Tab-separated table of C-alpha atoms and ligand atoms in Angstrom:
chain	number	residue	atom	x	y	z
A	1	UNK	CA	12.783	21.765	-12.321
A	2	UNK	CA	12.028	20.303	-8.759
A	3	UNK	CA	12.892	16.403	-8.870
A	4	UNK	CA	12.308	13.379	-6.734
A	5	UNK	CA	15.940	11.826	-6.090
A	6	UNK	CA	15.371	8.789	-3.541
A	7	UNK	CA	12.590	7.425	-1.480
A	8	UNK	CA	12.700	6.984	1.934
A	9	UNK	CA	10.012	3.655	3.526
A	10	UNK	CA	9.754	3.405	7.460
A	11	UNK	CA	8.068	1.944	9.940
A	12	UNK	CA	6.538	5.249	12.324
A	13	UNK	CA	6.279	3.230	16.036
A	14	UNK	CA	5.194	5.734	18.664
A	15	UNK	CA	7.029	3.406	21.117
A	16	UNK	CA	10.126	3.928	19.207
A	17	UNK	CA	9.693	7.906	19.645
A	18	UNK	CA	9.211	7.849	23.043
A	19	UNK	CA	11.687	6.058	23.749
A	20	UNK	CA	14.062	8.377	21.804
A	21	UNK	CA	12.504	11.536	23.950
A	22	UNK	CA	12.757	9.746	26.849
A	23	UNK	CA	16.543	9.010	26.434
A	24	UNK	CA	16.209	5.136	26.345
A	25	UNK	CA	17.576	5.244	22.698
A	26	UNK	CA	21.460	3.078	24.760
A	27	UNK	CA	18.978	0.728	26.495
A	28	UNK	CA	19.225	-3.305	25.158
A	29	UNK	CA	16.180	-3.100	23.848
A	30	UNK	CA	16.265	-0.328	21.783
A	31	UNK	CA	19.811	0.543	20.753
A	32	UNK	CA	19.588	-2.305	18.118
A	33	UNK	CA	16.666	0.061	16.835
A	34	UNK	CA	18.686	3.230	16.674
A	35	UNK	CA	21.887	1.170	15.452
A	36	UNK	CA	19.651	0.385	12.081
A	37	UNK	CA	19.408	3.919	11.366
A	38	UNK	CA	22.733	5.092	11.657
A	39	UNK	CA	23.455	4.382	7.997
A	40	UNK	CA	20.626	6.129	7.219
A	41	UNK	CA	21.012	9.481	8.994
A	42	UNK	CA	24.731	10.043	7.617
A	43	UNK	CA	23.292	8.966	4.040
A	44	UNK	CA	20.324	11.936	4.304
A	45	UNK	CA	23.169	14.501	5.890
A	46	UNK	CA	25.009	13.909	2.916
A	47	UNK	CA	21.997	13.410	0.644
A	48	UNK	CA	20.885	17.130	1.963
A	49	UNK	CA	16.955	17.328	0.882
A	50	UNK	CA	15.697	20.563	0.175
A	51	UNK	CA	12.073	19.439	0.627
A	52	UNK	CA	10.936	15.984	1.973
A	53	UNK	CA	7.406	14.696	1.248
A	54	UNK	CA	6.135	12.485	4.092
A	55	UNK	CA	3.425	10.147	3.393
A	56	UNK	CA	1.681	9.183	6.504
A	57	UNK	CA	-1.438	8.309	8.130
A	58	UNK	CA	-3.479	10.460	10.622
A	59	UNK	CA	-4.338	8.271	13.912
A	60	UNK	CA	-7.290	10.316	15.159
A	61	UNK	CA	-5.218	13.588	15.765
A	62	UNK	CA	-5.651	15.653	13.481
A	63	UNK	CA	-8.587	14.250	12.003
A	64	UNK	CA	-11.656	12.133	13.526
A	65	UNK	CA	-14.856	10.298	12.427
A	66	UNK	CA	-16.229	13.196	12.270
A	67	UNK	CA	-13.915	13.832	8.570
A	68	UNK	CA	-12.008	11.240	6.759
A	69	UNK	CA	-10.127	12.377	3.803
A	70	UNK	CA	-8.869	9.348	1.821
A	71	UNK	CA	-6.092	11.349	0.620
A	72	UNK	CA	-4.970	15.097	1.823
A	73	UNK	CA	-1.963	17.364	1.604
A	74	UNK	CA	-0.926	19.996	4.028
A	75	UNK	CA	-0.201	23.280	2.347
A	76	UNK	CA	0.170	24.954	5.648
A	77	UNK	CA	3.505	26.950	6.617
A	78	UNK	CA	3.605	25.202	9.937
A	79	UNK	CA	2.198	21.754	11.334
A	80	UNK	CA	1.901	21.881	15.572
A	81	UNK	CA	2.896	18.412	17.076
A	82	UNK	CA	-0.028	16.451	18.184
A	83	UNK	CA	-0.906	15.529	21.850
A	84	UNK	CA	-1.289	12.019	21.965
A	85	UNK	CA	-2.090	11.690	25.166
A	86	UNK	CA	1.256	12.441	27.001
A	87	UNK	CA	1.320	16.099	25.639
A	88	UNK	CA	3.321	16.887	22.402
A	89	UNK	CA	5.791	14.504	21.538
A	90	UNK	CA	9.396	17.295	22.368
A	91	UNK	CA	10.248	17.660	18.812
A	92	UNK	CA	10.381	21.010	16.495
A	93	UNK	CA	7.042	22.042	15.308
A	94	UNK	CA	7.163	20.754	11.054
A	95	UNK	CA	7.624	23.709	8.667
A	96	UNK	CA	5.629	23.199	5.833
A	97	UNK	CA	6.036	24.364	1.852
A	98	UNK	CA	2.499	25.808	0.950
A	99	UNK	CA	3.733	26.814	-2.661
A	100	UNK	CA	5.240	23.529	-3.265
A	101	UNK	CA	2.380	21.812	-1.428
A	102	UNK	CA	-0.450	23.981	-3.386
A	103	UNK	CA	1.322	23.196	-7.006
A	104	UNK	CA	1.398	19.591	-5.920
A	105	UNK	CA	-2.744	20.016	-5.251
A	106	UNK	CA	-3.323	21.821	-8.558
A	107	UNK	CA	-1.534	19.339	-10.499
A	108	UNK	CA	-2.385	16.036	-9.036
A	109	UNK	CA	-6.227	17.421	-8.953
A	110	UNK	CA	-5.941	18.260	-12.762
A	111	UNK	CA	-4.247	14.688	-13.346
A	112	UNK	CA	-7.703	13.341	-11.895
A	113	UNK	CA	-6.476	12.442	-8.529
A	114	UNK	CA	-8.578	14.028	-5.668
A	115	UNK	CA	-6.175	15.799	-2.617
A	116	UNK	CA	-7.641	17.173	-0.040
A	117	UNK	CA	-6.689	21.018	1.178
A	118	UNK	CA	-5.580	20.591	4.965
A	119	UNK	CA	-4.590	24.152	5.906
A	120	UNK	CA	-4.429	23.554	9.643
A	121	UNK	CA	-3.973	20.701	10.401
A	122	UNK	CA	-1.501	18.895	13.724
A	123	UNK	CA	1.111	16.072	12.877
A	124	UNK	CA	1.268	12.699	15.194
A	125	UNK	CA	3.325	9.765	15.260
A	126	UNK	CA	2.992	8.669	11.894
A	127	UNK	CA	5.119	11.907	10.880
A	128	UNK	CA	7.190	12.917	13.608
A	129	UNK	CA	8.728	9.394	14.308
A	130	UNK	CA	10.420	8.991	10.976
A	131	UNK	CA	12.054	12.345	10.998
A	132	UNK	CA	13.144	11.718	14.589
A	133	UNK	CA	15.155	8.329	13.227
A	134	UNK	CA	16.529	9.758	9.630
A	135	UNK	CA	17.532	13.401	11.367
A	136	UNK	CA	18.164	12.513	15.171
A	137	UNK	CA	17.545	15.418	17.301
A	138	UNK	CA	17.710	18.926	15.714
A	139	UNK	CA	16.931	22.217	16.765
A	140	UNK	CA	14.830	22.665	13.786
A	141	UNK	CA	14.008	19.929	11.126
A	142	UNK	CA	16.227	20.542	8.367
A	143	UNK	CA	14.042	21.455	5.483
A	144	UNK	CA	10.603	22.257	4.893
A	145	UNK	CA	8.111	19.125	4.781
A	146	UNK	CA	4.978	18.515	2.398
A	147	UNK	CA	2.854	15.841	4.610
A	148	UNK	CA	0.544	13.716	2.840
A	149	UNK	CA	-1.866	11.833	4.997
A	150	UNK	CA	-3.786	8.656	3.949
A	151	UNK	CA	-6.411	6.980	5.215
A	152	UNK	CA	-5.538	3.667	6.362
A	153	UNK	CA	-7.336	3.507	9.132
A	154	UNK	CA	-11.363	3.950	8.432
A	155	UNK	CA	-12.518	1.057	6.237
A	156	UNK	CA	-12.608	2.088	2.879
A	157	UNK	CA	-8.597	2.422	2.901
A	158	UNK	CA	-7.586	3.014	-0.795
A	159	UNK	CA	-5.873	0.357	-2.836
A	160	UNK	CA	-2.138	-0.413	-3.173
A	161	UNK	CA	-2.683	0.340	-7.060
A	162	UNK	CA	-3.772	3.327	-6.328
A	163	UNK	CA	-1.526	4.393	-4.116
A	164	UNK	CA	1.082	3.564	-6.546
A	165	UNK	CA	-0.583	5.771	-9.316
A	166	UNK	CA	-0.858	8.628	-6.912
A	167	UNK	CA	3.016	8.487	-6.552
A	168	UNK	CA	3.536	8.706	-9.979
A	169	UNK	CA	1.117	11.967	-9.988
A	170	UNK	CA	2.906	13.212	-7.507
A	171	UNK	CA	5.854	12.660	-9.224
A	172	UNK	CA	4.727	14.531	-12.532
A	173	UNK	CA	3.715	17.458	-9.744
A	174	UNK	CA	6.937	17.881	-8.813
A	175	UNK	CA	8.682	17.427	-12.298
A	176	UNK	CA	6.316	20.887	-12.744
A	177	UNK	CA	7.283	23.097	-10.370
A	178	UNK	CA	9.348	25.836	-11.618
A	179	UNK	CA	12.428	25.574	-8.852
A	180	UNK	CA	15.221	23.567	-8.288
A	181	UNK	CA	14.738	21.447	-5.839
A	182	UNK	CA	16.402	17.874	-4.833
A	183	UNK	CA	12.948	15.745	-2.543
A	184	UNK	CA	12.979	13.085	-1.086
A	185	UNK	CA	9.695	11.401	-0.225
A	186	UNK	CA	9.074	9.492	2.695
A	187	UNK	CA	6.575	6.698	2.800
A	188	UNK	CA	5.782	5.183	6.681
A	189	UNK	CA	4.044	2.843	8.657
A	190	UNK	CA	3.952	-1.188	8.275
A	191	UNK	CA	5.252	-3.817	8.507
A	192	UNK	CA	3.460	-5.934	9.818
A	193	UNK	CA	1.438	-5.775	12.733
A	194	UNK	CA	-1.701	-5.790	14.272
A	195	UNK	CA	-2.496	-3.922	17.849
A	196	UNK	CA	-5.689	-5.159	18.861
A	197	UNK	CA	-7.776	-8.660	19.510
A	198	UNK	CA	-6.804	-11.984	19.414
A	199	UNK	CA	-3.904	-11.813	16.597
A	200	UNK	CA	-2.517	-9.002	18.706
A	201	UNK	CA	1.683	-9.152	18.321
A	202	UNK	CA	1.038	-11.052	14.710
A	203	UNK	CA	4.444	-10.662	12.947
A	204	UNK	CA	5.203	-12.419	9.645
A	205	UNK	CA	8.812	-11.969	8.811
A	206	UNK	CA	8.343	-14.156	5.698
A	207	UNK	CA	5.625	-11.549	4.041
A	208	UNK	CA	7.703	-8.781	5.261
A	209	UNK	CA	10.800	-9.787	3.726
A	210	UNK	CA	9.188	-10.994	0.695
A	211	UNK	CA	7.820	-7.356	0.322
A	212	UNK	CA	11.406	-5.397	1.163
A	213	UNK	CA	12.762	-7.790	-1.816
A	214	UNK	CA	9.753	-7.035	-4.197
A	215	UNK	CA	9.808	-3.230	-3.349
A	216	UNK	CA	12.265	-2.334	-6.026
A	217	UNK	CA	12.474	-4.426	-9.249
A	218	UNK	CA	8.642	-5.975	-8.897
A	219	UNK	CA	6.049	-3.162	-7.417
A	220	UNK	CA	3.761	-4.155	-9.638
A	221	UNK	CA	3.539	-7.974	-8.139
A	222	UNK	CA	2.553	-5.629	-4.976
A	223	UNK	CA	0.137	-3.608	-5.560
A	224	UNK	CA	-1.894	-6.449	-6.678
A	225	UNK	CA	-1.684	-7.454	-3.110
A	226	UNK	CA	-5.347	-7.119	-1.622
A	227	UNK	CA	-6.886	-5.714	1.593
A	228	UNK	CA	-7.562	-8.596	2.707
A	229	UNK	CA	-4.232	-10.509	1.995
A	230	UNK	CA	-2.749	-7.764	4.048
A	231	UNK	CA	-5.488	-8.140	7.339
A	232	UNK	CA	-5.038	-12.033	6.830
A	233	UNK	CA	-1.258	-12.487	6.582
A	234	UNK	CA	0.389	-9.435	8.356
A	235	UNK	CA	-2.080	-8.140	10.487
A	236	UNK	CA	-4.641	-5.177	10.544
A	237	UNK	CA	-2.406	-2.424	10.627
A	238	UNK	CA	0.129	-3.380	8.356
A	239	UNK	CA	-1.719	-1.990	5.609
A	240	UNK	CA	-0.260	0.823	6.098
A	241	UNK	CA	2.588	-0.404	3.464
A	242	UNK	CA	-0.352	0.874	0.942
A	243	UNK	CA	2.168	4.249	1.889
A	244	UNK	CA	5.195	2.392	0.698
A	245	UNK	CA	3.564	2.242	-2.437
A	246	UNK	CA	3.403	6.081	-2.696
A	247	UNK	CA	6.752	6.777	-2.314
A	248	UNK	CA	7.636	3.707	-4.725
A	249	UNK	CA	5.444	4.752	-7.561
A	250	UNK	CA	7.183	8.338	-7.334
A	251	UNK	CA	10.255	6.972	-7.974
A	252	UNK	CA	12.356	5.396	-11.311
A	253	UNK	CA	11.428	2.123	-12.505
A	254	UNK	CA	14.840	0.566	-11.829
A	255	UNK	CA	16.117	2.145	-8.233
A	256	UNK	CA	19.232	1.464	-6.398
A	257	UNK	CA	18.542	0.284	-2.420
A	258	UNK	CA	21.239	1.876	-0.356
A	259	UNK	CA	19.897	0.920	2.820
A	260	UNK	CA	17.868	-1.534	4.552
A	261	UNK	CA	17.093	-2.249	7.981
A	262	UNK	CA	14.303	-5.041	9.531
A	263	UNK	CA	13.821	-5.761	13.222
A	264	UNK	CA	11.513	-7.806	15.233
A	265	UNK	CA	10.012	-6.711	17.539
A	266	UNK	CA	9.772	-3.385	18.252
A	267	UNK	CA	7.176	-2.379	20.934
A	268	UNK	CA	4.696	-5.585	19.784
A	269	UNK	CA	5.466	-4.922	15.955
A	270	UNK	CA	8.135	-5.799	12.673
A	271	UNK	CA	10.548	-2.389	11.920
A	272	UNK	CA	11.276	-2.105	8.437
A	273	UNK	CA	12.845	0.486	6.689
A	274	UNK	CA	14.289	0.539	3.378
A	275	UNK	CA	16.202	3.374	1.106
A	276	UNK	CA	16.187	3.810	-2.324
A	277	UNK	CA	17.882	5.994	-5.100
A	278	UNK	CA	16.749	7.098	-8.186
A	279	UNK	CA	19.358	5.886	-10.821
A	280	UNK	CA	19.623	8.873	-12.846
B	1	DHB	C1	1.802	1.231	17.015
B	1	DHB	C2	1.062	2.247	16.435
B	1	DHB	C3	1.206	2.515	15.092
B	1	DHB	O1	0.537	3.526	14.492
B	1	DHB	C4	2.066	1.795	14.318
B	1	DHB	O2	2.131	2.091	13.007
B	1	DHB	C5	2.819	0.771	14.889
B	1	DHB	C6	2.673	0.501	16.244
B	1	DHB	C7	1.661	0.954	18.472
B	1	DHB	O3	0.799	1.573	19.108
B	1	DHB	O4	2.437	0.141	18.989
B	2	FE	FE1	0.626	3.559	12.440
């Protein structure tokens, strides 16, 4: 039986990717950045996924106006890196795990929880920028990957609650498929921040920390947390913690944190990241 061990939540900052490719990663500003992850890159070598399951969110790459999935999987074998304006980020294309990913359709679907089938689809920040800070820089990505993409961006985003239900459907997927694998999922974006109009820069450490605290023994007290709590006291794009909610509801009730990391700012946003076991 495949099985979720430990969930991985982090913030997916295209400045912090950048500046990685670029080799800035020693400069003051962002070695404090890098420094938070080192704890977490010799915990995942050891750790050793055979899969990882990255919950993300499309910025207009892959998908447009013109399509807006609320939630889809990629059951591709391969995922190209994105151009996001500066050509393709330098990192190894993402191998995919279309029999994992295709169980993972069929039995979320049946569990009355809508996926849709991306079969070609090109992965952006949101992905690539948390496997650049848990893996560093490898010549391929370590295992295969199983991205799920959410809409948080086109207004009707889904709710935390259901986000956290979908990570418990995608937890009973996995518990069905016939191999033994050890996953970790990823969930990514937040904290908080906002990246346009007036409130541009809005960081509220209080909310975030408040959140990294609840995020083990009280995810129900979150997902109770609304839209419009989110736009109003962390900004427009930090409700992209919805994600967080994902990987939480896949995991145990009671998880262990091994790691957590929170710095402000990065590029004009909060960094959080946060790593948790399953107890069993
Ligand atoms: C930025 C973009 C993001 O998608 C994000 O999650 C955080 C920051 C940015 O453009 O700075
Ligand atoms: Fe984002």
């Amino acid at each position: 039986m495949a099985r979720i061990i430990a969930g991985v939540a982090a913030s997916h900052i295209p400045a912090v990717g950048a500046a990685w490719d670029n080799g800035k990663a020693d400069e003051p500003y962002w070695r404090p950045v890098f420094k938070g992850f080192e704890r977490s890159k010799e915990w995942i070598a050891r750790v050793k996924p055979d899969v990882c399951i990255v919950v993300y969110n499309d910025h207009m790459s892959a998908f447009s106006l013109e399509i807006v999935p609320t939630f889809a999987i990629g059951c591709a074998a391969e995922f190209p890196i994105a151009d996001e304006g500066w050509g393709p980020r330098p990192v190894p294309a993402v191998k995919g795990y279309p029999e994992l990913a295709s169980h993972i359709v069929q039995s979320v679907v049946l569990d009355e929880f809508d996926l849709t089938i991306v079969n070609r689809m090109e992965v952006d920040h949101g992905l690539t920028v948390p496997l650049t800070l848990m893996f560093g820089k490898p010549k391929e990505w370590p295992c295969p990957i199983v991205p799920i993409a959410v809409n948080v961006v086109v207004y009707p985003v889904p709710t935390g609650n259901r986000c956290y239900m979908l990570g418990k459907a995608i937890r009973r997927a996995v518990e069905s498929f016939d191999k033994d694998l050890r996953i970790v999922i990823f969930g990514t974006g937040g904290m908080s921040h906002q990246l346009q109009g007036p409130r541009a820069g809005l960081i509220n450490r209080e909310f975030d920390t408040r959140f990294l605290d609840n995020l083990a023994p009280d995810p129900e007290a979150l997902v109770r947390i609304s839209h419009l709590e989110y736009l109003r006291e962390a900004g427009s794009e930090a409700i992209e913690l919805v994600m967080w909610l994902i990987m939480r509801g896949a995991l145990d009730d009671r998880v262990k944190e091994i790691h957590r990391f929170y710095h402000v700012p990065a590029s004009n946003t909060a960094l959080g990241h946060i790593i948790f076991e399953n107890m069993a």
